Short mmCIF file of C-alpha atoms in Angstrom, two decimals:
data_model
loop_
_atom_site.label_atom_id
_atom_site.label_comp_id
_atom_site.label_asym_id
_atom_site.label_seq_id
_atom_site.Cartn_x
_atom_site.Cartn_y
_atom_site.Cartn_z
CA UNK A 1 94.48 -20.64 -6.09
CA UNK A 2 90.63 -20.09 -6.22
CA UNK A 3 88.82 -21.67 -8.81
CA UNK A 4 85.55 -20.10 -8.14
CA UNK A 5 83.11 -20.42 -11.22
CA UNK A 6 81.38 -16.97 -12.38
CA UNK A 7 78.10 -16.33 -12.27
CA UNK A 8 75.79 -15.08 -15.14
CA UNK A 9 73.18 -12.94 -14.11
CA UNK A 10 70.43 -11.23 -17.09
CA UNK A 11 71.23 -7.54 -17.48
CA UNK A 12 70.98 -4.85 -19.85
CA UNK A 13 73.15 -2.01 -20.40
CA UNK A 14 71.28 1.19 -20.55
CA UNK A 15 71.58 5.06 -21.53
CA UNK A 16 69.28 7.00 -19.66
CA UNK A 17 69.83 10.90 -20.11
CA UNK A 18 73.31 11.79 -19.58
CA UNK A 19 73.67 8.60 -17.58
CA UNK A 20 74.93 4.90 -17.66
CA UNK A 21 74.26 1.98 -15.36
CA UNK A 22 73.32 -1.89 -15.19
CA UNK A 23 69.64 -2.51 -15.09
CA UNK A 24 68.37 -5.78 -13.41
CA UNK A 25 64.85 -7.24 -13.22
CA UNK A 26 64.60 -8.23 -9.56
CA UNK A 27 63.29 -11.78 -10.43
CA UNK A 28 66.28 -12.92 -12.11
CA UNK A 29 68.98 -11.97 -9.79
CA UNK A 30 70.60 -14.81 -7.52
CA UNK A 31 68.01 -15.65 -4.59
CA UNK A 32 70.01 -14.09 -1.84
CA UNK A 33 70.01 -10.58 -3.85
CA UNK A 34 66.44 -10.82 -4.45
CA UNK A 35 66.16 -8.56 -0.65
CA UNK A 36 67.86 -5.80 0.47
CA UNK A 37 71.32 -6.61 2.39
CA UNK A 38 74.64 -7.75 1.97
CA UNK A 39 74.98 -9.97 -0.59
CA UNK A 40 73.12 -7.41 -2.84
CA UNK A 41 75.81 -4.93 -1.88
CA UNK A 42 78.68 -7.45 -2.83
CA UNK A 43 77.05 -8.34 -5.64
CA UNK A 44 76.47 -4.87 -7.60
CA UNK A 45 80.06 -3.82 -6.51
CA UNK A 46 81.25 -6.71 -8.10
CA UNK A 47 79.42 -6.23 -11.31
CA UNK A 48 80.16 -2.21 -11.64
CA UNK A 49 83.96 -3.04 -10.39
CA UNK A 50 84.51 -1.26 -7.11
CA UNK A 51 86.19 -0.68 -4.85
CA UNK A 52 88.18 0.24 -7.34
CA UNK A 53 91.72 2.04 -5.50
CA UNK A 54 93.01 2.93 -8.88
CA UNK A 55 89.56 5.07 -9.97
CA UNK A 56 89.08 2.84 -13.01
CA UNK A 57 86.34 0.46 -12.53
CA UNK A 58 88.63 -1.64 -14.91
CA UNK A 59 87.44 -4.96 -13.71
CA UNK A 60 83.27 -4.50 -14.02
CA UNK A 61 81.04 -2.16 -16.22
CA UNK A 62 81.40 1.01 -14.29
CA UNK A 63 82.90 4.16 -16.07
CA UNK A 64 84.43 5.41 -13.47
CA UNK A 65 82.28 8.76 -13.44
CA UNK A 66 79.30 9.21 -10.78
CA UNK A 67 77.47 8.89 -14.05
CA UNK A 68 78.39 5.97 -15.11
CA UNK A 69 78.88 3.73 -11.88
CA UNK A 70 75.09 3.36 -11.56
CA UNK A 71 72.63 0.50 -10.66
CA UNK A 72 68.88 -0.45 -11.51
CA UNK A 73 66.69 -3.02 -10.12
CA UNK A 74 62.84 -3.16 -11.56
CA UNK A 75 60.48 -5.17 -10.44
CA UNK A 76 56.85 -5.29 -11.03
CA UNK A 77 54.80 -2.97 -8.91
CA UNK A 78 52.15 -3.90 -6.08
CA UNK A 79 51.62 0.08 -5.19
CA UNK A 80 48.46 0.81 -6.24
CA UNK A 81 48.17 2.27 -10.38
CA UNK A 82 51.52 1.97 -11.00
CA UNK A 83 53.30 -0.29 -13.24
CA UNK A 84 56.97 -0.90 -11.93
CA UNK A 85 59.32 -0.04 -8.95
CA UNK A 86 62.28 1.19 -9.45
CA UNK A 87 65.00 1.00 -7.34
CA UNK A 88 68.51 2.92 -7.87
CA UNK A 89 72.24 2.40 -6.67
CA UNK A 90 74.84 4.63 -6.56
CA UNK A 91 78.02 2.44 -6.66
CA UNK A 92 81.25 4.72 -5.26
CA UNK A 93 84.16 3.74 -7.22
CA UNK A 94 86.97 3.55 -4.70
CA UNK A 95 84.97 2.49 -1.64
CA UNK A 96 82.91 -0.55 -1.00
CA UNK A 97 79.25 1.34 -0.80
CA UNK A 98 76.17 1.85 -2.88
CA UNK A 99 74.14 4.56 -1.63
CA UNK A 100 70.22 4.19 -1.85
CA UNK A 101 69.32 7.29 -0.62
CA UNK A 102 68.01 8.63 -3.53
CA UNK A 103 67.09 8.90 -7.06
CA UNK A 104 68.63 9.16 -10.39
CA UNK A 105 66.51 11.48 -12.27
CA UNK A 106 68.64 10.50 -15.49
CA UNK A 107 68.25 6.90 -15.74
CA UNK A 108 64.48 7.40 -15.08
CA UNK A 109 63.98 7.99 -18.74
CA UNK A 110 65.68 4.53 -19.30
CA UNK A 111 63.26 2.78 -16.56
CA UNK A 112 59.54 3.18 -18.74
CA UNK A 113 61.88 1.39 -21.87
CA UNK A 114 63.30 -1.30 -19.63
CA UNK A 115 59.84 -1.51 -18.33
CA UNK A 116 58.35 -2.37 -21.56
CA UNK A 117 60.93 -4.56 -22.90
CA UNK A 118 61.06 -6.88 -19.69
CA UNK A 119 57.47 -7.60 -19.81
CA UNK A 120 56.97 -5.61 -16.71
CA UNK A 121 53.83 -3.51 -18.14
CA UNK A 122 50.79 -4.77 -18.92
CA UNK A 123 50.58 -5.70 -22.83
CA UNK A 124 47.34 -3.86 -23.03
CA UNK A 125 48.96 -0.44 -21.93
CA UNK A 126 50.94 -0.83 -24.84
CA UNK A 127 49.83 0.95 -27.78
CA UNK A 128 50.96 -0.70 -31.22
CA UNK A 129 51.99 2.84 -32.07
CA UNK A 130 51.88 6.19 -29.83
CA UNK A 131 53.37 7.09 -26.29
CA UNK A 132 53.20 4.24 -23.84
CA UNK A 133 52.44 6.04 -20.18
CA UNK A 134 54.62 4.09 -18.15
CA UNK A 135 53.58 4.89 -14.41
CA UNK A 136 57.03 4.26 -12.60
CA UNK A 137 56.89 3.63 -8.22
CA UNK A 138 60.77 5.33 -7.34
CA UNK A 139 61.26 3.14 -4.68
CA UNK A 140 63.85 5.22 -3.02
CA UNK A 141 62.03 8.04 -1.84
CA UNK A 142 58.41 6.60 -2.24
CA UNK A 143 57.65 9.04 -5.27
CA UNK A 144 55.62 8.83 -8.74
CA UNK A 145 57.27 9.62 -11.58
CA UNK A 146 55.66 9.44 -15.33
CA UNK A 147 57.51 8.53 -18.65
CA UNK A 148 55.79 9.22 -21.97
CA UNK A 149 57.66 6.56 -23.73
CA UNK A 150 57.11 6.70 -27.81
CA UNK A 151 56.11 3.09 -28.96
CA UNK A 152 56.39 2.07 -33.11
CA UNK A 153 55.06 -1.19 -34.30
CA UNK A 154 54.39 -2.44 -30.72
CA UNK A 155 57.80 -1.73 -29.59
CA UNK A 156 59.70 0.90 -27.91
CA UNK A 157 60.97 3.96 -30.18
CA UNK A 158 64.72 4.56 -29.26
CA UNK A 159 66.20 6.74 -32.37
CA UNK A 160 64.80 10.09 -32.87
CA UNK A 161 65.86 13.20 -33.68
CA UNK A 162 65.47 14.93 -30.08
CA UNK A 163 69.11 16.46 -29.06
CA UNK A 164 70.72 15.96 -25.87
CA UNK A 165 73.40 18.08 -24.25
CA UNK A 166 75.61 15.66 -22.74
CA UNK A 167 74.79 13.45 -24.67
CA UNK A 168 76.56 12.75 -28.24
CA UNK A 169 74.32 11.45 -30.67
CA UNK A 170 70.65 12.44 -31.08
CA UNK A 171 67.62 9.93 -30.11
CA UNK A 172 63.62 9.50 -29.79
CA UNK A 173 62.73 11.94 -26.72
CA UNK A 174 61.34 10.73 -23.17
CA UNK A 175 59.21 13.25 -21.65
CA UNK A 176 59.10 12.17 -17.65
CA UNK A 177 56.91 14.13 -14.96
CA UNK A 178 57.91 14.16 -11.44
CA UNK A 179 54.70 14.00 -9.42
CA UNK A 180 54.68 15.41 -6.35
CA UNK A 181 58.20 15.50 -5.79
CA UNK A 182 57.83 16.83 -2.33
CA UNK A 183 55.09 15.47 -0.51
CA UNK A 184 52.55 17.76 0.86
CA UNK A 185 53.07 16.68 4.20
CA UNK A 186 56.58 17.42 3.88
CA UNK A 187 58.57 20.78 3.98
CA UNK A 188 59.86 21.62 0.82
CA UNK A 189 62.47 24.02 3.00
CA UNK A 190 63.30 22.51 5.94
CA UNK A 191 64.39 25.10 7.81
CA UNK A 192 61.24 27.17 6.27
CA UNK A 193 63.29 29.53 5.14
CA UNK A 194 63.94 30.23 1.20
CA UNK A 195 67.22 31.55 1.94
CA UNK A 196 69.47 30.75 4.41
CA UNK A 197 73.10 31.93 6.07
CA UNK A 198 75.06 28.47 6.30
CA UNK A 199 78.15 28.80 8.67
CA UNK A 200 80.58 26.68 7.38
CA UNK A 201 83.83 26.78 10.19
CA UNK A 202 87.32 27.96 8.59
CA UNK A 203 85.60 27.96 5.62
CA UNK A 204 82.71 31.04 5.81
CA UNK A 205 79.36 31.79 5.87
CA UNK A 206 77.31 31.52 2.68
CA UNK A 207 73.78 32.40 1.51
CA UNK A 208 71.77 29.17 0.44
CA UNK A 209 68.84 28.14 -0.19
CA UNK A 210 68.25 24.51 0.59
CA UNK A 211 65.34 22.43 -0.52
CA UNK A 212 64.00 18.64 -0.86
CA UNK A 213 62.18 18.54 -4.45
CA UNK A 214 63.77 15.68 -6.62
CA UNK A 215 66.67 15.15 -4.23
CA UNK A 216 68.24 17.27 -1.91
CA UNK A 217 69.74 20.08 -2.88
CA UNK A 218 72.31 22.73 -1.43
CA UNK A 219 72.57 25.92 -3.88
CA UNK A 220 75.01 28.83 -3.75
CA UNK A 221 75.95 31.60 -5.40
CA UNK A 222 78.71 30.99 -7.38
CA UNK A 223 80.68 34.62 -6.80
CA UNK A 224 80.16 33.73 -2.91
CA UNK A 225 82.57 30.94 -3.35
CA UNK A 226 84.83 32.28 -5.42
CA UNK A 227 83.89 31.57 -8.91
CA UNK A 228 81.80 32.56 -12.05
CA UNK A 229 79.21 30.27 -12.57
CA UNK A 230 80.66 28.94 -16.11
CA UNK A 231 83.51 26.58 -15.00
CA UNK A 232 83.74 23.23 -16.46
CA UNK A 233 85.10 20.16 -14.96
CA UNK A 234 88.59 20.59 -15.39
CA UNK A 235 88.11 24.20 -13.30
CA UNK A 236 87.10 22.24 -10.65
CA UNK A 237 88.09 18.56 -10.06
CA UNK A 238 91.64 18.88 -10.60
CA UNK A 239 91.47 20.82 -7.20
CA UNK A 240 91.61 18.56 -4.35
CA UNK A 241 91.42 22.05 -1.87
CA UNK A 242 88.28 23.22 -3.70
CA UNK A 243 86.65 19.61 -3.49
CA UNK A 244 87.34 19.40 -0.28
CA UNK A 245 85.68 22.46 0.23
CA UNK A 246 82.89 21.57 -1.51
CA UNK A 247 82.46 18.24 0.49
CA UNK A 248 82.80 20.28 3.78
CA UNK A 249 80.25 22.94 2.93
CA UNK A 250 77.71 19.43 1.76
CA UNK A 251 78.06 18.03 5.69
CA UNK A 252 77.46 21.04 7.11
CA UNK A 253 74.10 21.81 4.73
CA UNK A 254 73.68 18.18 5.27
CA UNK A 255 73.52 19.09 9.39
CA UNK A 256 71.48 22.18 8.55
CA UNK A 257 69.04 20.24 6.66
CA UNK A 258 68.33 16.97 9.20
CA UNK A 259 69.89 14.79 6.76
CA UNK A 260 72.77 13.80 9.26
CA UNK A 261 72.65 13.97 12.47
CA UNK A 262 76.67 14.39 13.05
CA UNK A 263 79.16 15.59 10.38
CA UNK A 264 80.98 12.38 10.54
CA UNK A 265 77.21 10.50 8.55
CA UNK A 266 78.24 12.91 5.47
CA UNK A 267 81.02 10.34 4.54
CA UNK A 268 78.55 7.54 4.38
CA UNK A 269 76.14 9.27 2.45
CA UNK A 270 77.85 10.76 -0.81
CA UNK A 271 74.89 10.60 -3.11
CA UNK A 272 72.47 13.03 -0.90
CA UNK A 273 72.39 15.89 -0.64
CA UNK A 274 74.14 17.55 -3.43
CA UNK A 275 75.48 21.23 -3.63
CA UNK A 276 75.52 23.52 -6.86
CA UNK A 277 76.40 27.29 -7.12
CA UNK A 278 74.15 29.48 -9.50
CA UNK A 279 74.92 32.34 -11.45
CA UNK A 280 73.00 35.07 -13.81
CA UNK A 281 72.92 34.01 -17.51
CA UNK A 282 76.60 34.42 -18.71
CA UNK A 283 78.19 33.08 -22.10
CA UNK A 284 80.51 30.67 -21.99
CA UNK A 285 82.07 27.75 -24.25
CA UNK A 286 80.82 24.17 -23.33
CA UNK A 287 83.12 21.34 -22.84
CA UNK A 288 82.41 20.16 -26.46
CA UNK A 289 83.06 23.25 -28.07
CA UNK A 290 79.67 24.64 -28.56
CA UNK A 291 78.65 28.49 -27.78
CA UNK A 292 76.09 28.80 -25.37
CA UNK A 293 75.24 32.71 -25.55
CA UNK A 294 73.65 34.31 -22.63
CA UNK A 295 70.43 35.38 -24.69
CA UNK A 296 70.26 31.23 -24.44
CA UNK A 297 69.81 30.74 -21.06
CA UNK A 298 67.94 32.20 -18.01
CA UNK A 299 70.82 31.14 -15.36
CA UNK A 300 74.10 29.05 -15.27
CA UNK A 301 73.97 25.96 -12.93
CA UNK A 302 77.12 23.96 -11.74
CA UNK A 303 76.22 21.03 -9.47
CA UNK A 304 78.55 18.22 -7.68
CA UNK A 305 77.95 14.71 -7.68
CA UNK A 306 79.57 12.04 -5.93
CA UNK A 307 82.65 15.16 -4.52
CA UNK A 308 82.87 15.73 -8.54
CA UNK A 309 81.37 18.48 -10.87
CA UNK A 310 79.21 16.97 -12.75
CA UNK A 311 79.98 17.19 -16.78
CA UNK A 312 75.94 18.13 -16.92
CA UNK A 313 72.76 17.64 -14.83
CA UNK A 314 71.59 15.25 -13.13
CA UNK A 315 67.68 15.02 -13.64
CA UNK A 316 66.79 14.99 -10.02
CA UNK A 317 68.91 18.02 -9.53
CA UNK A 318 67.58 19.72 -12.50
CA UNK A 319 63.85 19.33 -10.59
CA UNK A 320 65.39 20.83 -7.61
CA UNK A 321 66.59 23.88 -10.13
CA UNK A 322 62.88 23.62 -11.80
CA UNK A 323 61.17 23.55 -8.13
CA UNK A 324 63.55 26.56 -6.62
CA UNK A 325 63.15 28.51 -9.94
CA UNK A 326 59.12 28.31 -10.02
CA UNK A 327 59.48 30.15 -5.70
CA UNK A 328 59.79 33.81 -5.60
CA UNK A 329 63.19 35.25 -3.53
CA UNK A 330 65.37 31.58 -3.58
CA UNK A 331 68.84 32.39 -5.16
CA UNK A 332 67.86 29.96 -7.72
CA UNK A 333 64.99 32.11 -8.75
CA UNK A 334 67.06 35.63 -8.10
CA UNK A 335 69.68 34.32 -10.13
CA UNK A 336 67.09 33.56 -13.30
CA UNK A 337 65.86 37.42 -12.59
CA UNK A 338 63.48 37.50 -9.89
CA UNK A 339 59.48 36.59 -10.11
CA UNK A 340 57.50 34.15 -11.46
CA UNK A 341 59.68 31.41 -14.03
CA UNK A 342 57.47 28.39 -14.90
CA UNK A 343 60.15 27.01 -16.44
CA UNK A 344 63.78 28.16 -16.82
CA UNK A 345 66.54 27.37 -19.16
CA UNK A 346 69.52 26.88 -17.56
CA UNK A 347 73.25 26.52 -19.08
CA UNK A 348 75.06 23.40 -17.58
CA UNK A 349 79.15 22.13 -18.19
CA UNK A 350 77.97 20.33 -20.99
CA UNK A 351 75.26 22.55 -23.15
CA UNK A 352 71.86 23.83 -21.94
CA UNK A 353 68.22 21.97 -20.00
CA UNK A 354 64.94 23.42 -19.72
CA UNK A 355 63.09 22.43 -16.54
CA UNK A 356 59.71 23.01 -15.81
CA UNK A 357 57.65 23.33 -12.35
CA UNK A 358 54.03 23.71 -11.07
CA UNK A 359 54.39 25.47 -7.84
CA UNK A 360 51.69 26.98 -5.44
CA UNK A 361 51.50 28.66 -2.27
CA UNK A 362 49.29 26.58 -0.16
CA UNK A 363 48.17 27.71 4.07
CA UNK A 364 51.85 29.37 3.81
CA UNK A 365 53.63 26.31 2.82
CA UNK A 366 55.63 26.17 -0.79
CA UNK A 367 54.53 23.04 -2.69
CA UNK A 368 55.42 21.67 -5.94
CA UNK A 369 52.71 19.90 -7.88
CA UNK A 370 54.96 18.51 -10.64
CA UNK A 371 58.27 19.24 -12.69
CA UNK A 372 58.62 18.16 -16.31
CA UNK A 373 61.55 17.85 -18.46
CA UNK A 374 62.57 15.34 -21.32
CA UNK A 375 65.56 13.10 -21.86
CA UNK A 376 66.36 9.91 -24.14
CA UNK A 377 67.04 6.59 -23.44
CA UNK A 378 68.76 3.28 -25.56
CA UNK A 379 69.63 0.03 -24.67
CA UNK A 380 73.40 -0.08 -25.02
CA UNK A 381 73.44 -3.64 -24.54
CA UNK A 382 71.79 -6.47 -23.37
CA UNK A 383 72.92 -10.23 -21.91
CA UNK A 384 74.35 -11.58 -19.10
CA UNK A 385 76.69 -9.88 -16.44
CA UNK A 386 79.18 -12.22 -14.88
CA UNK A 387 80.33 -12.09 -11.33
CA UNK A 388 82.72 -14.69 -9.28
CA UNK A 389 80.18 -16.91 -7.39
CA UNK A 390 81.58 -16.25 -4.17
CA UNK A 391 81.19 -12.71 -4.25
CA UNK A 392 77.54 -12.25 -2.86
#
């Protein structure tokens, strides 16, 4: 038998939005994790629980959701009036990968708290009470992101009164700005197009609109596919056909955008893009009972995470929604009635968001200056992970 001791590593367990995951200053994991590679792999797996064949996540502090099998590693930033990179990893649950292609616009609002706690911004940026501007380096697709975190007595405010859907109990808001979250240089459409035909083989061919802002994004109309625009997750993930069908129409907008080079990448790289279907404002009953009325909301949004419906929004999908909105003729923006929307409010599985986005029209070229939106954040819990010692 192995006798193996376990390893304690300093963590905290964090809420951030309607997300979960296992935040890590990058100084006190084990030397070999401290860089990119292999043993870091191992070693997050180990901690969230996966590969996990029976979808549980049982054995390690994953819950078994895309939303809850997360990662974070901070460290202290070197770019340039910033105060901390963050890094995110997307743990699968029933494979042995962590994707680090992108961002998780949820836990950002966690990051400026963890931030401040850790001793990873500068005591004199820290008001003893006000918002603490916590100027956040997202390591993962070389962006700047801003948290207005709310700061009592020195320290950081976590209970408030600001209300969540998604989320069940109320808490002290976050407002976070993505800056830039397509770089000028960059094509915010790749194709340049702000609708698209996407032939998807024995499948059909849809209208889309893809786009980069926050994280990539692949958005349909819901009707197109055969559905509403109100479902909730049971409508949808009990349906191995129509998740497979979702997860074939993602590789082939994953082709279409230059993600992937061949279809066969798309398996490897689960976290981008994502796909969502779009709908005109239509009432429906969330998935915790509450009426969302269609004099509520500008547009319905259904988005899939990880080959799942997502049971809200994830934040870097709800600044591709904001982004696509705020651009005349995408089927984002048709869908919220045409013309200009600085900021929409759109219904979600789980209640409603409202995303806002500075776009302009600049030599021909679509850019987005900023989107805004707020979230909450609370340390869950806070100690030492364990993992066997001969796991990284």
């Amino acid at each position: 038998m192995s006798n193996v001791p376990q390893v304690k590593i300093p963590a905290v367990y964090m809420r951030g939005g309607t997300s979960k995951g296992v935040f890590f200053n990058l100084t006190d994991l084990p030397e070999s994790c401290q860089v990119a590679g292999e043993a870091r792999d191992n070693m997050l797996l180990r901690v969230i629980g996966s590969p996990d064949p029976y979808g549980k996540q049982t054995d390690g502090m994953g819950g078994a959701t895309s939303s809850t099998s997360k990662t974070v590693i901070l460290a202290k930033s070197d770019v340039e009036n910033h105060d901390v990179d963050y890094l995110f990893g997307q743990v699968a649950i029933d494979k042995a990968f962590l994707d680090w292609s992108g961002n998780c616009g949820n836990l950002t609002a966690a990051v400026g708290s963890f931030a401040i706690y850790s001793g990873l911004v500068e005591q004199e940026r820290i008001p003893k009470n006000g918002v603490c501007t916590v100027r956040i380096w997202q390591a993962n697709i070389k962006k700047t992101i801003i948290a207005q975190v709310p700061i009592v007595n020195g320290e950081v405010q976590e209970t408030g009164d600001f209300e969540l859907d998604g989320v069940t109990f109320p808490a002290a808001e976050v407002p976070v700005e993505f800056i830039e979250p397509v770089d000028p240089s960059e094509a915010m459409f790749p194709t340049g197009n702000v609708i698209d035909e996407l032939e998807v083989p024995d499948i059909g061919t849809f209208k889309v609109t893809i786009i980069t802002a926050g994280i990539p994004t692949i958005f349909l109309n819901a009707e197109d596919i055969g559905f509403i625009g109100t479902e909730l997750q049971d409508d949808i993930n009990n349906d191995d056909e129509v998740l497979a069908k979702f997860e074939k129409i993602r590789a082939y907008g994953a082709l279409k955008m230059g993600l992937i080079k061949e279809l066969s990448e798309a398996e490897a790289r689960q976290h981008t893009p994502k796909v969502a279907f779009v709908s005109p404002a239509k009432s429906y009953q969330a998935s915790s009972g509450k009426k969302i009325e269609s004099s509520d909301i500008d547009l319905n949004v259904r988005a899939l995470s990880m080959g799942k419906l997502h049971h809200a929004m994830m934040g870097t999908a709800a600044v591709a929604i904001g982004a696509a909105s705020a651009i005349p003729g995408t089927l984002v923006n048709l869908a919220a009635g045409g013309g200009h929307c600085a900021s929409v409010t759109f219904g979600h599985p789980s209640g409603t968001l409202k995303v806002g986005a500075d776009a302009s029209l600049v030599d021909g070229k679509w850019t987005v200056n900023k989107a805004i939106m707020s979230r909450s954040a609370r340390i869950l819990m806070e100690g030492n992970v364990r993992v066997p010692g001969d796991c990284f």
